[in-house]
Short mmCIF file of N, CA, C and O in Angstrom, two decimals:
data_model
loop_
_atom_site.label_atom_id
_atom_site.label_comp_id
_atom_site.label_asym_id
_atom_site.label_seq_id
_atom_site.Cartn_x
_atom_site.Cartn_y
_atom_site.Cartn_z
N GLN D 150 12.73 8.54 -14.36
CA GLN D 150 11.52 8.92 -13.66
C GLN D 150 10.68 7.68 -13.36
O GLN D 150 10.40 6.88 -14.26
N GLU D 151 10.30 7.55 -12.11
CA GLU D 151 9.45 6.44 -11.68
C GLU D 151 8.05 6.97 -11.39
O GLU D 151 7.88 7.99 -10.73
N GLN D 152 7.07 6.24 -11.88
CA GLN D 152 5.69 6.64 -11.70
C GLN D 152 5.20 6.44 -10.27
O GLN D 152 4.43 7.25 -9.75
N LEU D 153 5.66 5.36 -9.64
CA LEU D 153 5.23 5.00 -8.30
C LEU D 153 6.44 4.64 -7.46
O LEU D 153 7.24 3.78 -7.86
N VAL D 154 6.57 5.25 -6.30
CA VAL D 154 7.71 5.01 -5.43
C VAL D 154 7.21 4.76 -4.02
O VAL D 154 6.66 5.66 -3.38
N GLU D 155 7.39 3.54 -3.54
CA GLU D 155 6.96 3.16 -2.21
C GLU D 155 8.10 3.31 -1.21
O GLU D 155 9.26 3.09 -1.55
N SER D 156 7.75 3.64 0.02
CA SER D 156 8.75 3.77 1.07
C SER D 156 8.10 3.54 2.43
O SER D 156 6.87 3.51 2.54
N GLY D 157 8.92 3.38 3.45
CA GLY D 157 8.43 3.27 4.80
C GLY D 157 8.45 1.89 5.41
O GLY D 157 8.14 1.73 6.60
N GLY D 158 8.80 0.89 4.63
CA GLY D 158 8.85 -0.46 5.16
C GLY D 158 10.03 -0.66 6.10
O GLY D 158 10.87 0.22 6.28
N GLY D 159 10.07 -1.83 6.69
CA GLY D 159 11.15 -2.15 7.59
C GLY D 159 10.91 -3.44 8.32
O GLY D 159 9.94 -4.15 8.06
N LEU D 160 11.82 -3.74 9.22
CA LEU D 160 11.73 -4.93 10.06
C LEU D 160 11.21 -4.50 11.42
O LEU D 160 11.84 -3.69 12.11
N VAL D 161 10.05 -5.03 11.80
CA VAL D 161 9.42 -4.65 13.06
C VAL D 161 8.93 -5.89 13.78
O VAL D 161 8.81 -6.97 13.21
N GLN D 162 8.62 -5.72 15.05
CA GLN D 162 8.07 -6.79 15.85
C GLN D 162 6.56 -6.80 15.78
O GLN D 162 5.92 -5.77 15.56
N ALA D 163 5.98 -7.96 15.95
CA ALA D 163 4.54 -8.08 15.97
C ALA D 163 3.93 -7.15 17.01
O ALA D 163 4.48 -6.96 18.10
N GLY D 164 2.80 -6.55 16.66
CA GLY D 164 2.12 -5.63 17.54
C GLY D 164 2.51 -4.19 17.37
O GLY D 164 1.88 -3.31 17.97
N THR D 165 3.51 -3.91 16.58
CA THR D 165 3.95 -2.54 16.35
C THR D 165 3.32 -1.99 15.08
O THR D 165 2.51 -2.65 14.44
N SER D 166 3.71 -0.78 14.71
CA SER D 166 3.08 -0.08 13.59
C SER D 166 4.11 0.43 12.60
O SER D 166 5.26 0.68 12.93
N LEU D 167 3.65 0.60 11.39
CA LEU D 167 4.42 1.24 10.33
C LEU D 167 3.48 2.09 9.49
O LEU D 167 2.29 1.78 9.40
N ARG D 168 4.01 3.12 8.89
CA ARG D 168 3.25 3.88 7.91
C ARG D 168 4.00 3.87 6.60
O ARG D 168 5.13 4.37 6.52
N LEU D 169 3.38 3.33 5.59
CA LEU D 169 3.96 3.30 4.26
C LEU D 169 3.52 4.52 3.47
O LEU D 169 2.41 5.02 3.64
N SER D 170 4.39 4.98 2.61
CA SER D 170 4.08 6.11 1.74
C SER D 170 4.26 5.71 0.30
O SER D 170 5.10 4.87 -0.03
N CYS D 171 3.48 6.32 -0.55
CA CYS D 171 3.56 6.09 -1.98
C CYS D 171 3.56 7.44 -2.68
O CYS D 171 2.57 8.18 -2.59
N ALA D 172 4.65 7.75 -3.34
CA ALA D 172 4.73 8.96 -4.13
C ALA D 172 4.33 8.63 -5.56
O ALA D 172 4.90 7.73 -6.17
N ALA D 173 3.36 9.33 -6.06
CA ALA D 173 2.85 9.09 -7.40
C ALA D 173 2.77 10.39 -8.16
O ALA D 173 2.77 11.48 -7.58
N SER D 174 2.70 10.29 -9.46
CA SER D 174 2.54 11.49 -10.26
C SER D 174 1.17 12.09 -10.02
O SER D 174 0.20 11.38 -9.72
N ARG D 175 1.07 13.38 -10.19
CA ARG D 175 -0.20 14.06 -9.98
C ARG D 175 -1.27 13.54 -10.93
O ARG D 175 -2.43 13.41 -10.55
N SER D 176 -0.86 13.24 -12.15
CA SER D 176 -1.81 12.77 -13.13
C SER D 176 -2.42 11.43 -12.74
O SER D 176 -3.53 11.11 -13.17
N ILE D 177 -1.70 10.66 -11.96
CA ILE D 177 -2.18 9.36 -11.52
C ILE D 177 -3.03 9.49 -10.26
O ILE D 177 -4.19 9.07 -10.23
N ILE D 178 -2.46 10.06 -9.22
CA ILE D 178 -3.12 10.04 -7.93
C ILE D 178 -4.36 10.92 -7.90
O ILE D 178 -5.29 10.67 -7.12
N SER D 179 -4.41 11.92 -8.74
CA SER D 179 -5.55 12.82 -8.75
C SER D 179 -6.69 12.32 -9.62
O SER D 179 -7.79 12.87 -9.56
N ALA D 180 -6.45 11.31 -10.41
CA ALA D 180 -7.42 10.90 -11.41
C ALA D 180 -7.99 9.50 -11.20
O ALA D 180 -8.98 9.17 -11.85
N TYR D 181 -7.39 8.72 -10.33
CA TYR D 181 -7.79 7.33 -10.20
C TYR D 181 -7.98 6.92 -8.75
O TYR D 181 -7.40 7.50 -7.84
N ALA D 182 -8.77 5.89 -8.56
CA ALA D 182 -8.74 5.20 -7.28
C ALA D 182 -7.36 4.57 -7.11
O ALA D 182 -6.76 4.12 -8.08
N MET D 183 -6.88 4.56 -5.89
CA MET D 183 -5.55 4.04 -5.61
C MET D 183 -5.64 2.87 -4.65
O MET D 183 -6.53 2.81 -3.81
N GLY D 184 -4.69 1.96 -4.79
CA GLY D 184 -4.69 0.80 -3.93
C GLY D 184 -3.31 0.45 -3.42
O GLY D 184 -2.29 0.80 -4.02
N TRP D 185 -3.30 -0.22 -2.28
CA TRP D 185 -2.10 -0.86 -1.77
C TRP D 185 -2.21 -2.36 -2.01
O TRP D 185 -3.26 -2.96 -1.74
N TYR D 186 -1.15 -2.92 -2.49
CA TYR D 186 -1.07 -4.34 -2.78
C TYR D 186 0.10 -4.92 -2.00
O TYR D 186 1.03 -4.22 -1.63
N ARG D 187 0.07 -6.21 -1.78
CA ARG D 187 1.22 -6.86 -1.15
C ARG D 187 1.43 -8.24 -1.76
O ARG D 187 0.50 -8.88 -2.24
N GLN D 188 2.67 -8.66 -1.72
CA GLN D 188 3.03 -9.98 -2.19
C GLN D 188 3.91 -10.65 -1.15
O GLN D 188 5.04 -10.22 -0.91
N ALA D 189 3.37 -11.67 -0.53
CA ALA D 189 4.09 -12.43 0.46
C ALA D 189 4.94 -13.48 -0.22
O ALA D 189 4.68 -13.86 -1.37
N PRO D 190 5.95 -13.99 0.47
CA PRO D 190 6.80 -15.03 -0.13
C PRO D 190 5.98 -16.22 -0.60
O PRO D 190 5.17 -16.77 0.14
N GLY D 191 6.19 -16.60 -1.84
CA GLY D 191 5.50 -17.75 -2.40
C GLY D 191 4.04 -17.52 -2.73
O GLY D 191 3.35 -18.47 -3.10
N LYS D 192 3.57 -16.30 -2.61
CA LYS D 192 2.17 -15.99 -2.85
C LYS D 192 2.02 -14.99 -4.00
O LYS D 192 2.97 -14.29 -4.36
N GLN D 193 0.82 -14.94 -4.55
CA GLN D 193 0.52 -13.95 -5.57
C GLN D 193 0.25 -12.60 -4.93
O GLN D 193 -0.11 -12.51 -3.76
N ARG D 194 0.44 -11.57 -5.70
CA ARG D 194 0.16 -10.23 -5.22
C ARG D 194 -1.34 -10.08 -4.98
O ARG D 194 -2.16 -10.51 -5.79
N GLU D 195 -1.71 -9.47 -3.87
CA GLU D 195 -3.10 -9.27 -3.54
C GLU D 195 -3.37 -7.81 -3.21
O GLU D 195 -2.52 -7.11 -2.68
N LEU D 196 -4.56 -7.38 -3.51
CA LEU D 196 -5.01 -6.05 -3.15
C LEU D 196 -5.46 -6.06 -1.70
O LEU D 196 -6.28 -6.89 -1.31
N VAL D 197 -4.94 -5.14 -0.90
CA VAL D 197 -5.30 -5.12 0.51
C VAL D 197 -6.12 -3.91 0.91
O VAL D 197 -6.85 -3.96 1.90
N ALA D 198 -6.01 -2.80 0.19
CA ALA D 198 -6.74 -1.60 0.55
C ALA D 198 -6.92 -0.71 -0.66
O ALA D 198 -6.04 -0.64 -1.52
N VAL D 199 -8.05 -0.03 -0.73
CA VAL D 199 -8.36 0.87 -1.84
C VAL D 199 -8.91 2.17 -1.30
O VAL D 199 -9.70 2.19 -0.35
N ALA D 200 -8.49 3.26 -1.91
CA ALA D 200 -9.04 4.59 -1.61
C ALA D 200 -9.52 5.21 -2.91
O ALA D 200 -8.74 5.38 -3.84
N SER D 201 -10.79 5.54 -2.96
CA SER D 201 -11.34 6.17 -4.15
C SER D 201 -10.98 7.64 -4.18
O SER D 201 -10.49 8.21 -3.20
N ARG D 202 -11.23 8.27 -5.31
CA ARG D 202 -10.99 9.71 -5.41
C ARG D 202 -11.82 10.48 -4.40
O ARG D 202 -11.38 11.50 -3.88
N GLY D 203 -13.01 9.98 -4.12
CA GLY D 203 -13.89 10.65 -3.19
C GLY D 203 -13.63 10.35 -1.73
O GLY D 203 -14.30 10.91 -0.86
N GLY D 204 -12.68 9.47 -1.45
CA GLY D 204 -12.30 9.20 -0.08
C GLY D 204 -12.86 7.93 0.53
O GLY D 204 -12.51 7.59 1.66
N SER D 205 -13.71 7.23 -0.18
CA SER D 205 -14.20 5.98 0.35
C SER D 205 -13.09 4.95 0.34
O SER D 205 -12.20 4.98 -0.52
N THR D 206 -13.11 4.04 1.29
CA THR D 206 -12.06 3.05 1.43
C THR D 206 -12.65 1.67 1.57
O THR D 206 -13.79 1.49 1.99
N SER D 207 -11.84 0.69 1.22
CA SER D 207 -12.21 -0.70 1.40
C SER D 207 -10.96 -1.51 1.67
O SER D 207 -9.86 -1.11 1.27
N TYR D 208 -11.14 -2.65 2.33
CA TYR D 208 -10.01 -3.44 2.78
C TYR D 208 -10.30 -4.93 2.62
O TYR D 208 -11.44 -5.37 2.72
N VAL D 209 -9.23 -5.66 2.43
CA VAL D 209 -9.36 -7.10 2.49
C VAL D 209 -9.61 -7.49 3.95
O VAL D 209 -9.18 -6.80 4.88
N ASP D 210 -10.35 -8.57 4.16
CA ASP D 210 -10.77 -8.93 5.50
C ASP D 210 -9.61 -9.08 6.48
O ASP D 210 -9.74 -8.74 7.66
N SER D 211 -8.49 -9.56 6.01
CA SER D 211 -7.37 -9.85 6.89
C SER D 211 -6.74 -8.60 7.51
O SER D 211 -6.02 -8.72 8.51
N VAL D 212 -7.01 -7.42 6.97
CA VAL D 212 -6.41 -6.20 7.50
C VAL D 212 -7.45 -5.22 8.05
O VAL D 212 -7.07 -4.18 8.60
N LYS D 213 -8.71 -5.53 7.93
CA LYS D 213 -9.76 -4.64 8.43
C LYS D 213 -9.58 -4.38 9.92
O LYS D 213 -9.35 -5.30 10.70
N GLY D 214 -9.70 -3.13 10.29
CA GLY D 214 -9.55 -2.74 11.68
C GLY D 214 -8.12 -2.49 12.09
O GLY D 214 -7.89 -1.96 13.19
N ARG D 215 -7.17 -2.84 11.25
CA ARG D 215 -5.76 -2.66 11.58
C ARG D 215 -5.07 -1.69 10.63
O ARG D 215 -4.19 -0.94 11.05
N PHE D 216 -5.44 -1.72 9.36
CA PHE D 216 -4.81 -0.86 8.35
C PHE D 216 -5.74 0.26 7.95
O PHE D 216 -6.96 0.08 7.91
N THR D 217 -5.17 1.41 7.63
CA THR D 217 -5.94 2.54 7.15
C THR D 217 -5.25 3.13 5.93
O THR D 217 -4.09 3.54 6.00
N ILE D 218 -5.96 3.18 4.83
CA ILE D 218 -5.44 3.79 3.62
C ILE D 218 -5.92 5.23 3.55
O ILE D 218 -7.05 5.54 3.92
N SER D 219 -5.07 6.11 3.10
CA SER D 219 -5.44 7.50 2.92
C SER D 219 -4.65 8.09 1.77
O SER D 219 -3.66 7.52 1.33
N ARG D 220 -5.10 9.22 1.30
CA ARG D 220 -4.42 9.87 0.19
C ARG D 220 -4.42 11.36 0.38
O ARG D 220 -5.38 11.94 0.90
N ASP D 221 -3.35 11.99 -0.02
CA ASP D 221 -3.21 13.42 0.02
C ASP D 221 -2.88 13.87 -1.39
O ASP D 221 -1.73 13.87 -1.80
N ASN D 222 -3.91 14.21 -2.13
CA ASN D 222 -3.71 14.55 -3.53
C ASN D 222 -2.83 15.78 -3.71
O ASN D 222 -2.10 15.89 -4.70
N ALA D 223 -2.89 16.71 -2.77
CA ALA D 223 -2.07 17.91 -2.86
C ALA D 223 -0.58 17.59 -2.79
O ALA D 223 0.24 18.31 -3.36
N LYS D 224 -0.24 16.53 -2.08
CA LYS D 224 1.14 16.11 -1.95
C LYS D 224 1.50 14.98 -2.89
O LYS D 224 2.63 14.48 -2.86
N ASN D 225 0.55 14.57 -3.70
CA ASN D 225 0.76 13.46 -4.62
C ASN D 225 1.25 12.22 -3.88
O ASN D 225 2.15 11.51 -4.35
N THR D 226 0.65 11.97 -2.74
CA THR D 226 1.11 10.90 -1.87
C THR D 226 -0.06 10.10 -1.32
O THR D 226 -1.11 10.66 -0.98
N MET D 227 0.14 8.80 -1.22
CA MET D 227 -0.82 7.91 -0.59
C MET D 227 -0.13 7.21 0.56
O MET D 227 1.08 6.98 0.53
N TYR D 228 -0.91 6.86 1.58
CA TYR D 228 -0.35 6.26 2.78
C TYR D 228 -1.09 4.98 3.14
O TYR D 228 -2.25 4.79 2.81
N LEU D 229 -0.39 4.14 3.85
CA LEU D 229 -1.01 2.97 4.47
C LEU D 229 -0.52 2.90 5.90
O LEU D 229 0.65 2.58 6.15
N GLN D 230 -1.40 3.24 6.84
CA GLN D 230 -1.08 3.12 8.25
C GLN D 230 -1.36 1.69 8.66
O GLN D 230 -2.48 1.21 8.53
N MET D 231 -0.35 1.02 9.16
CA MET D 231 -0.43 -0.39 9.51
C MET D 231 -0.22 -0.53 11.01
O MET D 231 0.88 -0.30 11.50
N ASN D 232 -1.26 -0.90 11.72
CA ASN D 232 -1.20 -1.09 13.16
C ASN D 232 -1.36 -2.55 13.51
O ASN D 232 -1.87 -3.34 12.73
N SER D 233 -0.93 -2.88 14.70
CA SER D 233 -1.07 -4.25 15.21
C SER D 233 -0.55 -5.27 14.20
O SER D 233 -1.21 -6.26 13.88
N LEU D 234 0.62 -5.01 13.71
CA LEU D 234 1.19 -5.86 12.66
C LEU D 234 1.38 -7.29 13.14
O LEU D 234 1.72 -7.54 14.30
N LYS D 235 1.15 -8.19 12.22
CA LYS D 235 1.27 -9.62 12.48
C LYS D 235 2.31 -10.22 11.56
O LYS D 235 2.56 -9.69 10.48
N PRO D 236 2.91 -11.33 11.95
CA PRO D 236 3.88 -11.97 11.05
C PRO D 236 3.31 -12.26 9.66
O PRO D 236 4.06 -12.18 8.68
N GLU D 237 2.04 -12.56 9.58
CA GLU D 237 1.43 -12.84 8.29
C GLU D 237 1.29 -11.61 7.40
O GLU D 237 0.92 -11.73 6.23
N ASP D 238 1.57 -10.43 7.94
CA ASP D 238 1.60 -9.22 7.13
C ASP D 238 2.91 -9.07 6.38
O ASP D 238 3.05 -8.15 5.56
N THR D 239 3.87 -9.92 6.66
CA THR D 239 5.16 -9.85 5.99
C THR D 239 4.99 -10.00 4.48
O THR D 239 4.42 -10.98 4.01
N ALA D 240 5.47 -9.03 3.75
CA ALA D 240 5.31 -9.01 2.30
C ALA D 240 6.02 -7.79 1.75
O ALA D 240 6.44 -6.90 2.48
N VAL D 241 6.15 -7.77 0.44
CA VAL D 241 6.54 -6.56 -0.25
C VAL D 241 5.26 -5.81 -0.58
O VAL D 241 4.35 -6.37 -1.19
N TYR D 242 5.19 -4.56 -0.18
CA TYR D 242 4.00 -3.75 -0.39
C TYR D 242 4.20 -2.80 -1.56
O TYR D 242 5.24 -2.14 -1.68
N TYR D 243 3.19 -2.73 -2.40
CA TYR D 243 3.21 -1.91 -3.59
C TYR D 243 2.00 -0.98 -3.62
O TYR D 243 0.94 -1.32 -3.10
N CYS D 244 2.16 0.14 -4.27
CA CYS D 244 1.02 0.98 -4.55
C CYS D 244 0.79 1.01 -6.05
O CYS D 244 1.70 0.79 -6.84
N ASN D 245 -0.44 1.24 -6.42
CA ASN D 245 -0.80 1.34 -7.82
C ASN D 245 -2.24 1.85 -7.88
O ASN D 245 -2.91 1.98 -6.87
N THR D 246 -2.67 2.13 -9.08
CA THR D 246 -4.08 2.44 -9.26
C THR D 246 -4.90 1.18 -9.02
O THR D 246 -4.37 0.08 -8.96
N SER D 247 -6.18 1.36 -8.86
CA SER D 247 -7.09 0.24 -8.71
C SER D 247 -8.22 0.40 -9.70
O SER D 247 -9.01 1.34 -9.58
N PRO D 248 -8.28 -0.47 -10.68
CA PRO D 248 -7.40 -1.59 -10.98
C PRO D 248 -6.00 -1.14 -11.37
O PRO D 248 -5.83 0.01 -11.79
N PRO D 249 -5.00 -2.00 -11.22
CA PRO D 249 -3.62 -1.57 -11.39
C PRO D 249 -3.22 -1.39 -12.85
O PRO D 249 -3.72 -2.07 -13.75
N LYS D 250 -2.30 -0.48 -13.05
CA LYS D 250 -1.65 -0.34 -14.33
C LYS D 250 -0.60 -1.44 -14.46
O LYS D 250 -0.25 -2.10 -13.49
N ASP D 251 -0.07 -1.59 -15.66
CA ASP D 251 0.86 -2.69 -15.93
C ASP D 251 2.22 -2.50 -15.26
O ASP D 251 2.91 -3.48 -14.97
N THR D 252 2.62 -1.27 -15.04
CA THR D 252 3.94 -0.99 -14.49
C THR D 252 3.87 -0.80 -12.97
O THR D 252 3.09 0.01 -12.48
N TRP D 253 4.71 -1.55 -12.27
CA TRP D 253 4.77 -1.51 -10.81
C TRP D 253 6.06 -0.86 -10.34
O TRP D 253 7.08 -0.90 -11.02
N GLY D 254 6.00 -0.28 -9.16
CA GLY D 254 7.20 0.22 -8.53
C GLY D 254 8.01 -0.90 -7.93
O GLY D 254 7.70 -2.08 -8.10
N ARG D 255 9.06 -0.55 -7.22
CA ARG D 255 9.93 -1.55 -6.61
C ARG D 255 9.32 -2.16 -5.36
O ARG D 255 9.73 -3.24 -4.93
N GLY D 256 8.37 -1.48 -4.78
CA GLY D 256 7.76 -1.94 -3.55
C GLY D 256 8.63 -1.62 -2.35
O GLY D 256 9.77 -1.18 -2.47
N THR D 257 8.08 -1.84 -1.17
CA THR D 257 8.83 -1.66 0.06
C THR D 257 8.59 -2.88 0.95
O THR D 257 7.46 -3.33 1.12
N GLN D 258 9.66 -3.43 1.48
CA GLN D 258 9.59 -4.67 2.24
C GLN D 258 9.12 -4.40 3.66
O GLN D 258 9.67 -3.54 4.36
N VAL D 259 8.12 -5.14 4.07
CA VAL D 259 7.65 -5.13 5.45
C VAL D 259 7.87 -6.53 6.01
O VAL D 259 7.35 -7.51 5.48
N THR D 260 8.66 -6.61 7.06
CA THR D 260 8.91 -7.88 7.71
C THR D 260 8.52 -7.77 9.17
O THR D 260 9.02 -6.90 9.89
N VAL D 261 7.63 -8.64 9.59
CA VAL D 261 7.11 -8.62 10.95
C VAL D 261 7.56 -9.89 11.65
O VAL D 261 7.20 -11.00 11.25
N SER D 262 8.34 -9.73 12.67
CA SER D 262 8.85 -10.87 13.42
C SER D 262 7.97 -11.14 14.63
O SER D 262 7.30 -10.25 15.16
N SER D 263 7.97 -12.37 15.07
CA SER D 263 7.19 -12.76 16.23
C SER D 263 8.04 -12.85 17.48
O SER D 263 7.54 -12.98 18.57
#
């Protein structure tokens, strides 16, 4: 059993869109603020978007206006809609609580070509 399972990544061209999904246990997604994180090659993992239990959202400056985080507690799923993708968005994307728990999922690879 995996606590967090990310999906939806792929190889896309710049300017296109992807929607990432995160399947989480009900006990997690219904009780905590959730975040999307990414780790680019040679870089540390960074928090890019957060959705609180109440629906408020926040984003790192580099993705504001392009990414939208959302959560569907009834489906135990969180999403990251990624529009106008740029090569610098290339990374492995992870979901977790915010602040994160110690255990991470496998992540999903997003590769944006120019």
